[in-house]
Amino acid sequence: MMSGEDLFRIAPHPAHSQINSYGFRVALIRPGAPAHAQELRAFAARILRDMACDLEARGAVDLAHLKLHLDYGEGFLFGSLVGSARSEVELKGKDGADAEAFGLTVNAVVFGVEKAGVREAAEGAVERAVRAYNFRRDDMVNSSGER
Amino acid sequence: MKLVQVAGYLGSGKTTLILSLVKELATRGRKVAVLVNDVGEVPVDGQVMEKYGLTVKDIGGGCICCQVAGNMRATLNNLARNQKPDIVIIEPTGMAVPSAIRDGATIDPKFDSLNHGPTIVLFDTTRAEKFLTYETLERLVNTQLKDADIVALSKTDSASPEKVEYARSGVLKINPKARIVMLATKTGEGVPELAAAALGEGV
Protein backbone atom coordinates (compact mmCIF):
# COMPACT_ATOMS: atom_id res chain seq x y z
CA MET A 1 0.00 0.00 0.00
CA MET A 2 1.29 3.46 -0.83
CA SER A 3 1.91 5.91 1.97
CA GLY A 4 0.87 9.57 1.80
CA GLU A 5 4.46 10.48 1.05
CA ASP A 6 4.69 7.99 -1.83
CA LEU A 7 1.64 9.56 -3.43
CA PHE A 8 3.58 12.82 -3.70
CA ARG A 9 6.55 11.22 -5.45
CA ILE A 10 6.98 11.88 -9.13
CA ALA A 11 9.81 11.19 -11.57
CA PRO A 12 13.12 13.02 -11.17
CA HIS A 13 13.66 16.13 -13.29
CA PRO A 14 15.66 15.33 -16.47
CA ALA A 15 18.35 17.80 -15.35
CA HIS A 16 19.29 15.36 -12.60
CA SER A 17 20.78 12.79 -14.93
CA GLN A 18 24.32 11.59 -14.17
CA ILE A 19 24.24 12.77 -10.55
CA ASN A 20 24.25 9.91 -8.08
CA SER A 21 24.33 9.87 -4.32
CA TYR A 22 24.80 7.44 -1.52
CA GLY A 23 24.61 7.96 2.21
CA PHE A 24 24.81 5.94 5.38
CA ARG A 25 25.09 6.20 9.14
CA VAL A 26 27.39 4.07 11.22
CA ALA A 27 28.08 3.81 14.93
CA LEU A 28 31.77 3.30 15.74
CA ILE A 29 33.46 2.25 18.96
CA ARG A 30 36.96 1.79 20.38
CA PRO A 31 36.50 0.51 23.92
CA GLY A 32 39.29 1.36 26.34
CA ALA A 33 41.01 3.77 23.94
CA PRO A 34 38.95 6.95 23.62
CA ALA A 35 39.63 9.12 20.59
CA HIS A 36 40.72 12.74 21.03
CA ALA A 37 39.08 15.52 18.97
CA GLN A 38 42.28 16.00 16.97
CA GLU A 39 42.37 12.31 16.07
CA LEU A 40 38.74 12.45 14.96
CA ARG A 41 39.54 15.40 12.71
CA ALA A 42 42.33 13.42 11.08
CA PHE A 43 40.04 10.41 10.76
CA ALA A 44 37.34 12.52 9.06
CA ALA A 45 39.80 14.17 6.69
CA ARG A 46 41.26 10.80 5.72
CA ILE A 47 37.81 9.43 4.83
CA LEU A 48 36.98 12.40 2.60
CA ARG A 49 40.36 12.45 0.83
CA ASP A 50 40.38 8.66 0.30
CA MET A 51 36.79 8.69 -1.00
CA ALA A 52 37.59 11.57 -3.36
CA CYS A 53 40.63 9.78 -4.84
CA ASP A 54 38.65 6.57 -5.30
CA LEU A 55 35.76 8.41 -7.01
CA GLU A 56 38.12 10.20 -9.39
CA ALA A 57 39.73 6.86 -10.24
CA ARG A 58 36.21 5.68 -11.11
CA GLY A 59 35.81 8.57 -13.57
CA ALA A 60 34.00 11.23 -11.52
CA VAL A 61 33.61 14.43 -13.51
CA ASP A 62 32.80 16.49 -10.45
CA LEU A 63 32.82 15.58 -6.78
CA ALA A 64 29.63 17.52 -6.31
CA HIS A 65 29.70 17.27 -2.53
CA LEU A 66 31.26 14.75 -0.17
CA LYS A 67 30.01 15.41 3.35
CA LEU A 68 30.25 13.81 6.72
CA HIS A 69 29.00 14.49 10.21
CA LEU A 70 30.63 13.04 13.30
CA ASP A 71 28.74 13.23 16.56
CA TYR A 72 30.24 12.41 19.97
CA GLY A 73 28.76 13.60 23.25
CA GLU A 74 29.05 17.38 23.41
CA GLY A 75 31.34 17.40 20.40
CA PHE A 76 30.56 17.40 16.71
CA LEU A 77 32.42 17.72 13.47
CA PHE A 78 31.32 18.47 9.92
CA GLY A 79 33.58 17.65 7.03
CA SER A 80 33.18 18.66 3.43
CA LEU A 81 35.08 18.24 0.18
CA VAL A 82 33.90 19.74 -3.09
CA GLY A 83 35.10 19.63 -6.69
CA SER A 84 38.14 17.38 -6.97
CA ALA A 85 40.41 15.20 -4.86
CA ARG A 86 42.90 18.08 -4.81
CA SER A 87 40.41 20.41 -3.11
CA GLU A 88 40.76 21.41 0.49
CA VAL A 89 38.99 19.32 3.12
CA GLU A 90 36.91 21.71 5.21
CA LEU A 91 36.32 20.75 8.82
CA LYS A 92 34.27 22.68 11.35
CA GLY A 93 32.51 21.92 14.60
CA LYS A 94 33.02 21.88 18.32
CA ASP A 95 35.55 19.73 20.17
CA GLY A 96 34.15 17.43 22.83
CA ALA A 97 35.69 15.19 25.47
CA ASP A 98 37.60 12.09 24.34
CA ALA A 99 35.12 9.49 23.10
CA GLU A 100 35.02 5.70 23.00
CA ALA A 101 31.91 5.76 20.80
CA PHE A 102 30.62 8.11 18.13
CA GLY A 103 28.20 8.31 15.24
CA LEU A 104 29.29 8.95 11.67
CA THR A 105 27.03 10.06 8.81
CA VAL A 106 28.46 10.07 5.32
CA ASN A 107 26.76 11.53 2.26
CA ALA A 108 28.38 11.50 -1.16
CA VAL A 109 26.92 13.20 -4.22
CA VAL A 110 28.89 12.72 -7.41
CA PHE A 111 28.57 13.66 -11.05
CA GLY A 112 29.63 10.98 -13.49
CA VAL A 113 29.85 7.79 -11.39
CA GLU A 114 27.14 5.13 -11.15
CA LYS A 115 25.40 4.77 -7.79
CA ALA A 116 27.06 1.38 -7.13
CA GLY A 117 30.46 3.00 -7.60
CA VAL A 118 29.59 5.85 -5.25
CA ARG A 119 28.50 3.31 -2.66
CA GLU A 120 31.69 1.24 -2.98
CA ALA A 121 33.88 4.34 -2.74
CA ALA A 122 32.04 5.72 0.29
CA GLU A 123 31.87 2.47 2.22
CA GLY A 124 35.42 1.50 1.20
CA ALA A 125 36.89 4.79 2.45
CA VAL A 126 35.17 4.40 5.81
CA GLU A 127 36.22 0.74 6.12
CA ARG A 128 39.87 1.56 5.46
CA ALA A 129 39.87 4.47 7.91
CA VAL A 130 38.11 2.39 10.56
CA ARG A 131 40.81 -0.28 10.24
CA ALA A 132 43.63 2.24 10.29
CA TYR A 133 42.36 3.87 13.49
CA ASN A 134 41.39 0.56 15.16
CA PHE A 135 37.76 1.51 15.50
CA ARG A 136 35.03 -1.11 15.32
CA ARG A 137 31.70 -0.83 13.60
CA ASP A 138 28.79 -1.18 16.00
CA ASP A 139 25.84 -0.65 13.66
CA MET A 140 25.21 0.72 10.20
CA VAL A 141 22.15 1.81 8.22
CA ASN A 142 22.38 3.06 4.65
CA SER A 143 20.06 5.32 2.65
CA SER A 144 18.01 2.34 1.48
CA GLY A 145 17.44 1.28 5.08
CA GLU A 146 19.79 -1.71 4.73
CA ARG A 147 21.86 -2.73 7.76
CA MET B 1 4.99 34.49 4.79
CA LYS B 2 7.84 35.31 2.45
CA LEU B 3 9.67 32.59 0.58
CA VAL B 4 13.33 33.04 -0.28
CA GLN B 5 15.18 30.36 -2.20
CA VAL B 6 18.90 29.87 -1.75
CA ALA B 7 19.63 27.53 -4.64
CA GLY B 8 22.71 26.55 -6.61
CA TYR B 9 24.74 23.56 -7.61
CA LEU B 10 26.05 21.07 -5.06
CA GLY B 11 28.86 22.33 -2.87
CA SER B 12 28.39 25.97 -3.87
CA GLY B 13 28.07 27.12 -0.24
CA LYS B 14 24.30 27.23 0.31
CA THR B 15 24.33 25.90 3.88
CA THR B 16 27.17 28.21 4.90
CA LEU B 17 25.37 31.23 3.43
CA ILE B 18 22.09 30.33 5.12
CA LEU B 19 23.81 30.11 8.53
CA SER B 20 25.04 33.70 8.04
CA LEU B 21 21.83 34.93 6.44
CA VAL B 22 19.60 33.70 9.25
CA LYS B 23 21.83 35.41 11.82
CA GLU B 24 21.68 38.65 9.82
CA LEU B 25 17.89 38.49 9.43
CA ALA B 26 17.43 37.69 13.13
CA THR B 27 19.40 40.81 14.09
CA ARG B 28 16.93 42.75 11.94
CA GLY B 29 14.08 41.30 14.02
CA ARG B 30 12.75 38.75 11.55
CA LYS B 31 11.52 35.30 12.50
CA VAL B 32 13.06 32.87 10.05
CA ALA B 33 12.42 29.19 9.37
CA VAL B 34 14.63 27.06 7.17
CA LEU B 35 13.44 24.25 4.96
CA VAL B 36 16.26 21.96 3.85
CA ASN B 37 16.16 19.34 1.13
CA ASP B 38 19.36 17.31 1.09
CA VAL B 39 20.39 14.82 -1.59
CA GLY B 40 21.35 11.32 -0.63
CA GLU B 41 18.53 10.48 1.76
CA VAL B 42 20.82 10.68 4.77
CA PRO B 43 20.67 14.40 5.44
CA VAL B 44 23.72 16.24 6.75
CA ASP B 45 22.87 19.90 6.02
CA GLY B 46 19.92 19.93 8.44
CA GLN B 47 22.17 18.47 11.15
CA VAL B 48 24.71 21.23 10.56
CA MET B 49 22.09 23.94 10.93
CA GLU B 50 20.54 22.42 14.03
CA LYS B 51 23.96 22.22 15.68
CA TYR B 52 24.25 25.96 15.08
CA GLY B 53 20.88 26.57 16.74
CA LEU B 54 18.57 27.00 13.76
CA THR B 55 15.04 25.62 13.56
CA VAL B 56 15.06 23.39 10.53
CA LYS B 57 12.49 21.34 8.64
CA ASP B 58 14.28 18.59 6.79
CA ILE B 59 12.74 17.02 3.70
CA GLY B 60 14.41 13.86 2.45
CA GLY B 61 13.53 11.11 0.04
CA GLY B 62 14.17 12.98 -3.20
CA CYS B 63 14.30 16.42 -4.74
CA ILE B 64 11.61 18.98 -3.85
CA CYS B 65 11.63 20.41 -7.36
CA CYS B 66 10.13 17.18 -8.65
CA GLN B 67 10.05 13.89 -6.70
CA VAL B 68 8.77 15.15 -3.35
CA ALA B 69 7.23 18.52 -4.25
CA GLY B 70 4.11 17.52 -2.30
CA ASN B 71 6.14 17.16 0.88
CA MET B 72 7.39 20.72 0.43
CA ARG B 73 3.79 22.03 0.23
CA ALA B 74 2.80 20.03 3.31
CA THR B 75 5.80 21.42 5.21
CA LEU B 76 5.04 25.00 4.16
CA ASN B 77 1.44 24.60 5.33
CA ASN B 78 2.69 23.23 8.61
CA LEU B 79 5.04 26.20 9.08
CA ALA B 80 2.32 28.70 8.19
CA ARG B 81 -0.12 27.07 10.63
CA ASN B 82 2.23 26.55 13.57
CA GLN B 83 5.45 28.57 13.58
CA LYS B 84 4.24 31.53 11.51
CA PRO B 85 7.68 32.76 10.42
CA ASP B 86 8.15 36.06 8.57
CA ILE B 87 10.53 34.42 6.13
CA VAL B 88 11.04 30.83 5.03
CA ILE B 89 14.40 30.16 3.46
CA ILE B 90 14.39 27.10 1.24
CA GLU B 91 17.63 25.28 0.63
CA PRO B 92 16.87 22.89 -2.22
CA THR B 93 19.15 20.10 -3.32
CA GLY B 94 22.07 21.26 -5.41
CA MET B 95 20.52 19.69 -8.49
CA ALA B 96 17.13 21.33 -8.11
CA VAL B 97 15.57 23.58 -10.71
CA PRO B 98 14.58 26.82 -8.88
CA SER B 99 11.64 27.70 -11.16
CA ALA B 100 10.10 24.27 -10.52
CA ILE B 101 10.26 24.93 -6.77
CA ARG B 102 8.80 28.41 -7.17
CA ASP B 103 5.93 26.99 -9.25
CA GLY B 104 5.34 24.15 -6.81
CA ALA B 105 5.44 26.20 -3.60
CA THR B 106 1.93 27.00 -2.48
CA ILE B 107 0.16 27.20 0.85
CA ASP B 108 -3.44 26.91 1.86
CA PRO B 109 -4.87 30.49 1.97
CA LYS B 110 -6.65 29.71 5.22
CA PHE B 111 -3.23 29.62 6.97
CA ASP B 112 -1.42 32.52 5.31
CA SER B 113 -0.58 34.04 1.96
CA LEU B 114 2.67 33.27 0.23
CA ASN B 115 4.84 36.10 -0.98
CA HIS B 116 7.71 35.12 -3.26
CA GLY B 117 10.99 36.79 -2.38
CA PRO B 118 14.09 36.64 -4.55
CA THR B 119 15.58 33.44 -5.90
CA ILE B 120 19.24 33.56 -4.98
CA VAL B 121 21.42 31.16 -6.94
CA LEU B 122 24.97 30.53 -5.80
CA PHE B 123 27.71 30.02 -8.36
CA ASP B 124 31.00 28.57 -7.11
CA THR B 125 33.74 30.69 -8.69
CA THR B 126 36.41 28.09 -7.88
CA ARG B 127 34.68 25.63 -10.25
CA ALA B 128 33.58 28.19 -12.85
CA GLU B 129 35.42 26.64 -15.76
CA LYS B 130 33.94 23.21 -15.18
CA PHE B 131 30.42 24.63 -14.86
CA LEU B 132 30.64 26.84 -17.92
CA THR B 133 32.27 24.35 -20.27
CA TYR B 134 31.45 20.73 -19.38
CA GLU B 135 28.42 19.92 -21.49
CA THR B 136 26.08 17.95 -19.24
CA LEU B 137 27.02 19.80 -16.09
CA GLU B 138 26.70 23.11 -17.91
CA ARG B 139 23.09 22.27 -18.82
CA LEU B 140 22.00 21.90 -15.18
CA VAL B 141 23.97 24.91 -13.95
CA ASN B 142 22.62 27.05 -16.83
CA THR B 143 19.07 26.05 -15.92
CA GLN B 144 19.67 27.15 -12.34
CA LEU B 145 21.33 30.44 -13.35
CA LYS B 146 18.53 31.34 -15.77
CA ASP B 147 16.04 31.08 -12.89
CA ALA B 148 17.98 33.46 -10.63
CA ASP B 149 16.95 36.96 -9.60
CA ILE B 150 20.30 37.26 -7.86
CA VAL B 151 23.44 35.28 -8.61
CA ALA B 152 25.81 35.19 -5.66
CA LEU B 153 29.33 34.46 -6.89
CA SER B 154 30.54 32.34 -3.99
CA LYS B 155 34.02 31.58 -2.60
CA THR B 156 35.43 34.76 -4.15
CA ASP B 157 38.04 34.76 -1.38
CA SER B 158 39.33 31.37 -2.62
CA ALA B 159 39.43 32.16 -6.34
CA SER B 160 41.82 34.44 -8.24
CA PRO B 161 40.45 37.81 -9.46
CA GLU B 162 40.71 36.49 -13.05
CA LYS B 163 38.60 33.46 -12.16
CA VAL B 164 36.01 35.66 -10.45
CA GLU B 165 35.80 37.90 -13.53
CA TYR B 166 35.55 34.83 -15.78
CA ALA B 167 32.66 33.57 -13.63
CA ARG B 168 30.94 36.96 -13.58
CA SER B 169 31.04 37.42 -17.35
CA GLY B 170 30.03 33.79 -17.95
CA VAL B 171 27.05 34.12 -15.64
CA LEU B 172 25.91 37.37 -17.24
CA LYS B 173 26.01 35.76 -20.69
CA ILE B 174 23.56 33.13 -19.39
CA ASN B 175 21.36 35.50 -17.39
CA PRO B 176 21.98 39.15 -18.33
CA LYS B 177 19.17 40.34 -16.02
CA ALA B 178 20.60 38.79 -12.87
CA ARG B 179 21.89 41.02 -10.12
CA ILE B 180 25.41 39.89 -9.22
CA VAL B 181 26.58 39.81 -5.61
CA MET B 182 30.14 38.91 -4.60
CA LEU B 183 30.03 36.48 -1.71
CA ALA B 184 32.79 35.47 0.67
CA THR B 185 31.14 33.97 3.72
CA LYS B 186 34.46 33.62 5.55
CA THR B 187 34.72 37.42 5.67
CA GLY B 188 30.99 38.13 5.52
CA GLU B 189 31.20 40.01 2.21
CA GLY B 190 27.84 39.97 0.44
CA VAL B 191 25.76 38.68 3.36
CA PRO B 192 24.19 42.04 4.41
CA GLU B 193 23.37 42.77 0.77
CA LEU B 194 21.63 39.41 0.36
CA ALA B 195 19.76 39.87 3.65
CA ALA B 196 18.51 43.25 2.42
CA ALA B 197 17.42 41.65 -0.85
CA ALA B 198 15.59 38.92 1.07
CA LEU B 199 13.69 41.65 2.89
CA GLY B 200 12.90 43.41 -0.37
CA GLU B 201 15.15 46.38 0.41
CA GLY B 202 17.29 47.97 -2.26
CA VAL B 203 15.79 45.97 -5.11
XYZ file of C-alpha atoms in Angstrom:
350
model
C 0.000 0.000 0.000
C 1.291 3.465 -0.828
C 1.908 5.912 1.974
C 0.868 9.571 1.801
C 4.462 10.477 1.054
C 4.691 7.991 -1.827
C 1.635 9.563 -3.426
C 3.579 12.822 -3.705
C 6.553 11.221 -5.447
C 6.983 11.878 -9.130
C 9.811 11.188 -11.572
C 13.122 13.015 -11.166
C 13.665 16.126 -13.292
C 15.664 15.335 -16.474
C 18.348 17.801 -15.349
C 19.293 15.360 -12.596
C 20.784 12.787 -14.930
C 24.317 11.593 -14.169
C 24.236 12.767 -10.547
C 24.254 9.907 -8.079
C 24.326 9.869 -4.324
C 24.800 7.438 -1.515
C 24.606 7.959 2.211
C 24.815 5.938 5.382
C 25.088 6.201 9.140
C 27.390 4.072 11.215
C 28.079 3.809 14.927
C 31.766 3.299 15.744
C 33.459 2.246 18.960
C 36.955 1.794 20.380
C 36.498 0.514 23.923
C 39.289 1.360 26.339
C 41.010 3.772 23.942
C 38.947 6.952 23.617
C 39.625 9.124 20.593
C 40.718 12.743 21.027
C 39.080 15.519 18.971
C 42.285 15.996 16.965
C 42.367 12.310 16.073
C 38.737 12.447 14.964
C 39.544 15.401 12.706
C 42.334 13.423 11.079
C 40.036 10.412 10.765
C 37.336 12.520 9.060
C 39.803 14.175 6.688
C 41.263 10.797 5.721
C 37.812 9.428 4.830
C 36.977 12.399 2.601
C 40.358 12.451 0.833
C 40.375 8.665 0.302
C 36.793 8.686 -1.004
C 37.589 11.573 -3.362
C 40.630 9.780 -4.837
C 38.648 6.567 -5.302
C 35.762 8.412 -7.010
C 38.115 10.196 -9.390
C 39.726 6.860 -10.243
C 36.211 5.675 -11.113
C 35.810 8.567 -13.569
C 34.002 11.229 -11.522
C 33.610 14.434 -13.514
C 32.796 16.493 -10.448
C 32.819 15.576 -6.776
C 29.627 17.523 -6.309
C 29.698 17.267 -2.528
C 31.257 14.747 -0.171
C 30.013 15.415 3.346
C 30.249 13.806 6.722
C 29.000 14.486 10.211
C 30.633 13.043 13.298
C 28.739 13.229 16.565
C 30.245 12.415 19.975
C 28.763 13.601 23.254
C 29.055 17.377 23.414
C 31.340 17.403 20.399
C 30.561 17.401 16.707
C 32.425 17.720 13.474
C 31.322 18.471 9.923
C 33.581 17.650 7.034
C 33.183 18.656 3.426
C 35.083 18.236 0.178
C 33.903 19.744 -3.088
C 35.101 19.629 -6.686
C 38.140 17.379 -6.966
C 40.414 15.199 -4.857
C 42.905 18.082 -4.811
C 40.407 20.409 -3.114
C 40.761 21.413 0.488
C 38.988 19.316 3.124
C 36.912 21.705 5.212
C 36.316 20.750 8.821
C 34.273 22.679 11.350
C 32.515 21.917 14.598
C 33.023 21.879 18.321
C 35.546 19.734 20.171
C 34.151 17.428 22.832
C 35.691 15.188 25.466
C 37.602 12.089 24.341
C 35.123 9.494 23.096
C 35.016 5.704 23.000
C 31.910 5.762 20.796
C 30.615 8.107 18.134
C 28.195 8.307 15.236
C 29.291 8.949 11.672
C 27.032 10.060 8.809
C 28.462 10.073 5.315
C 26.759 11.525 2.261
C 28.379 11.503 -1.163
C 26.920 13.202 -4.225
C 28.886 12.717 -7.411
C 28.572 13.659 -11.050
C 29.629 10.975 -13.492
C 29.853 7.790 -11.394
C 27.137 5.126 -11.150
C 25.401 4.769 -7.789
C 27.056 1.376 -7.133
C 30.459 3.000 -7.605
C 29.588 5.853 -5.254
C 28.503 3.313 -2.665
C 31.695 1.242 -2.982
C 33.883 4.341 -2.736
C 32.038 5.722 0.289
C 31.875 2.465 2.218
C 35.415 1.501 1.203
C 36.887 4.787 2.451
C 35.167 4.399 5.807
C 36.219 0.739 6.124
C 39.872 1.558 5.463
C 39.872 4.471 7.914
C 38.106 2.388 10.559
C 40.806 -0.285 10.242
C 43.633 2.243 10.288
C 42.357 3.866 13.487
C 41.392 0.555 15.160
C 37.759 1.513 15.500
C 35.028 -1.106 15.323
C 31.702 -0.829 13.599
C 28.787 -1.181 15.998
C 25.844 -0.648 13.663
C 25.208 0.721 10.198
C 22.148 1.815 8.218
C 22.377 3.065 4.647
C 20.061 5.322 2.651
C 18.014 2.337 1.485
C 17.436 1.285 5.083
C 19.785 -1.712 4.727
C 21.861 -2.732 7.759
C 4.989 34.487 4.786
C 7.836 35.307 2.455
C 9.669 32.592 0.579
C 13.335 33.039 -0.284
C 15.183 30.357 -2.196
C 18.901 29.865 -1.755
C 19.635 27.533 -4.641
C 22.710 26.554 -6.606
C 24.741 23.556 -7.613
C 26.053 21.068 -5.057
C 28.858 22.331 -2.872
C 28.391 25.968 -3.870
C 28.073 27.119 -0.237
C 24.299 27.227 0.312
C 24.329 25.897 3.884
C 27.167 28.212 4.897
C 25.366 31.230 3.426
C 22.087 30.327 5.124
C 23.808 30.111 8.526
C 25.037 33.700 8.042
C 21.831 34.935 6.444
C 19.595 33.700 9.254
C 21.829 35.414 11.822
C 21.683 38.652 9.820
C 17.892 38.491 9.430
C 17.426 37.690 13.126
C 19.397 40.811 14.089
C 16.928 42.752 11.936
C 14.082 41.304 14.023
C 12.750 38.749 11.551
C 11.520 35.300 12.500
C 13.065 32.868 10.046
C 12.422 29.192 9.369
C 14.630 27.059 7.168
C 13.445 24.252 4.957
C 16.256 21.962 3.853
C 16.157 19.344 1.132
C 19.361 17.310 1.092
C 20.389 14.817 -1.594
C 21.354 11.321 -0.631
C 18.534 10.476 1.759
C 20.825 10.683 4.768
C 20.672 14.402 5.445
C 23.721 16.243 6.747
C 22.865 19.897 6.024
C 19.917 19.933 8.442
C 22.165 18.470 11.149
C 24.713 21.227 10.556
C 22.090 23.942 10.925
C 20.539 22.419 14.031
C 23.956 22.215 15.676
C 24.249 25.959 15.082
C 20.883 26.569 16.742
C 18.569 26.998 13.756
C 15.043 25.619 13.559
C 15.058 23.392 10.526
C 12.490 21.336 8.641
C 14.275 18.585 6.794
C 12.742 17.016 3.699
C 14.409 13.862 2.453
C 13.534 11.112 0.035
C 14.165 12.981 -3.200
C 14.297 16.418 -4.743
C 11.606 18.975 -3.852
C 11.629 20.414 -7.362
C 10.130 17.183 -8.651
C 10.048 13.895 -6.704
C 8.775 15.155 -3.354
C 7.230 18.518 -4.255
C 4.111 17.524 -2.301
C 6.141 17.159 0.882
C 7.387 20.724 0.431
C 3.792 22.026 0.226
C 2.797 20.030 3.311
C 5.799 21.419 5.211
C 5.039 25.004 4.155
C 1.439 24.603 5.326
C 2.688 23.225 8.612
C 5.040 26.200 9.083
C 2.316 28.704 8.186
C -0.117 27.074 10.625
C 2.228 26.552 13.574
C 5.454 28.568 13.580
C 4.240 31.530 11.507
C 7.682 32.756 10.420
C 8.147 36.063 8.573
C 10.529 34.415 6.130
C 11.037 30.827 5.033
C 14.404 30.155 3.463
C 14.388 27.103 1.236
C 17.629 25.282 0.626
C 16.871 22.894 -2.215
C 19.154 20.101 -3.323
C 22.069 21.259 -5.413
C 20.519 19.690 -8.488
C 17.125 21.330 -8.110
C 15.569 23.583 -10.712
C 14.577 26.816 -8.885
C 11.638 27.701 -11.159
C 10.098 24.268 -10.515
C 10.264 24.932 -6.770
C 8.797 28.406 -7.169
C 5.931 26.986 -9.249
C 5.343 24.153 -6.813
C 5.442 26.201 -3.595
C 1.927 26.997 -2.479
C 0.155 27.204 0.850
C -3.439 26.914 1.855
C -4.873 30.488 1.971
C -6.651 29.706 5.217
C -3.231 29.622 6.972
C -1.423 32.519 5.312
C -0.576 34.042 1.955
C 2.674 33.270 0.233
C 4.842 36.099 -0.977
C 7.708 35.119 -3.258
C 10.991 36.793 -2.379
C 14.089 36.639 -4.554
C 15.575 33.437 -5.898
C 19.240 33.562 -4.976
C 21.421 31.155 -6.943
C 24.974 30.534 -5.795
C 27.712 30.018 -8.357
C 30.999 28.569 -7.108
C 33.737 30.691 -8.691
C 36.410 28.089 -7.885
C 34.684 25.627 -10.247
C 33.578 28.187 -12.846
C 35.419 26.643 -15.759
C 33.941 23.209 -15.178
C 30.417 24.632 -14.861
C 30.643 26.840 -17.916
C 32.272 24.354 -20.269
C 31.451 20.733 -19.383
C 28.422 19.916 -21.485
C 26.080 17.947 -19.241
C 27.024 19.803 -16.088
C 26.697 23.110 -17.914
C 23.088 22.273 -18.817
C 22.004 21.905 -15.182
C 23.970 24.914 -13.954
C 22.617 27.046 -16.835
C 19.072 26.048 -15.916
C 19.666 27.150 -12.338
C 21.331 30.435 -13.353
C 18.534 31.343 -15.773
C 16.042 31.082 -12.892
C 17.983 33.465 -10.631
C 16.954 36.956 -9.597
C 20.302 37.264 -7.856
C 23.443 35.275 -8.608
C 25.810 35.186 -5.656
C 29.330 34.458 -6.886
C 30.535 32.343 -3.989
C 34.016 31.584 -2.597
C 35.425 34.758 -4.146
C 38.045 34.757 -1.384
C 39.329 31.366 -2.617
C 39.431 32.162 -6.345
C 41.817 34.438 -8.244
C 40.452 37.814 -9.463
C 40.708 36.486 -13.052
C 38.597 33.460 -12.161
C 36.007 35.658 -10.449
C 35.805 37.899 -13.526
C 35.548 34.825 -15.784
C 32.661 33.570 -13.633
C 30.936 36.965 -13.583
C 31.036 37.424 -17.347
C 30.030 33.790 -17.954
C 27.050 34.122 -15.639
C 25.911 37.372 -17.242
C 26.007 35.761 -20.686
C 23.563 33.132 -19.393
C 21.365 35.500 -17.392
C 21.977 39.147 -18.327
C 19.174 40.338 -16.023
C 20.600 38.793 -12.868
C 21.894 41.020 -10.119
C 25.415 39.888 -9.221
C 26.579 39.812 -5.611
C 30.143 38.908 -4.604
C 30.034 36.478 -1.713
C 32.792 35.470 0.669
C 31.137 33.971 3.719
C 34.461 33.622 5.552
C 34.725 37.420 5.668
C 30.991 38.133 5.522
C 31.201 40.006 2.208
C 27.838 39.974 0.444
C 25.760 38.681 3.360
C 24.189 42.038 4.407
C 23.367 42.768 0.766
C 21.633 39.412 0.361
C 19.760 39.870 3.652
C 18.513 43.249 2.425
C 17.418 41.649 -0.847
C 15.590 38.915 1.066
C 13.685 41.646 2.887
C 12.897 43.414 -0.367
C 15.152 46.377 0.412
C 17.288 47.973 -2.259
C 15.788 45.965 -5.115
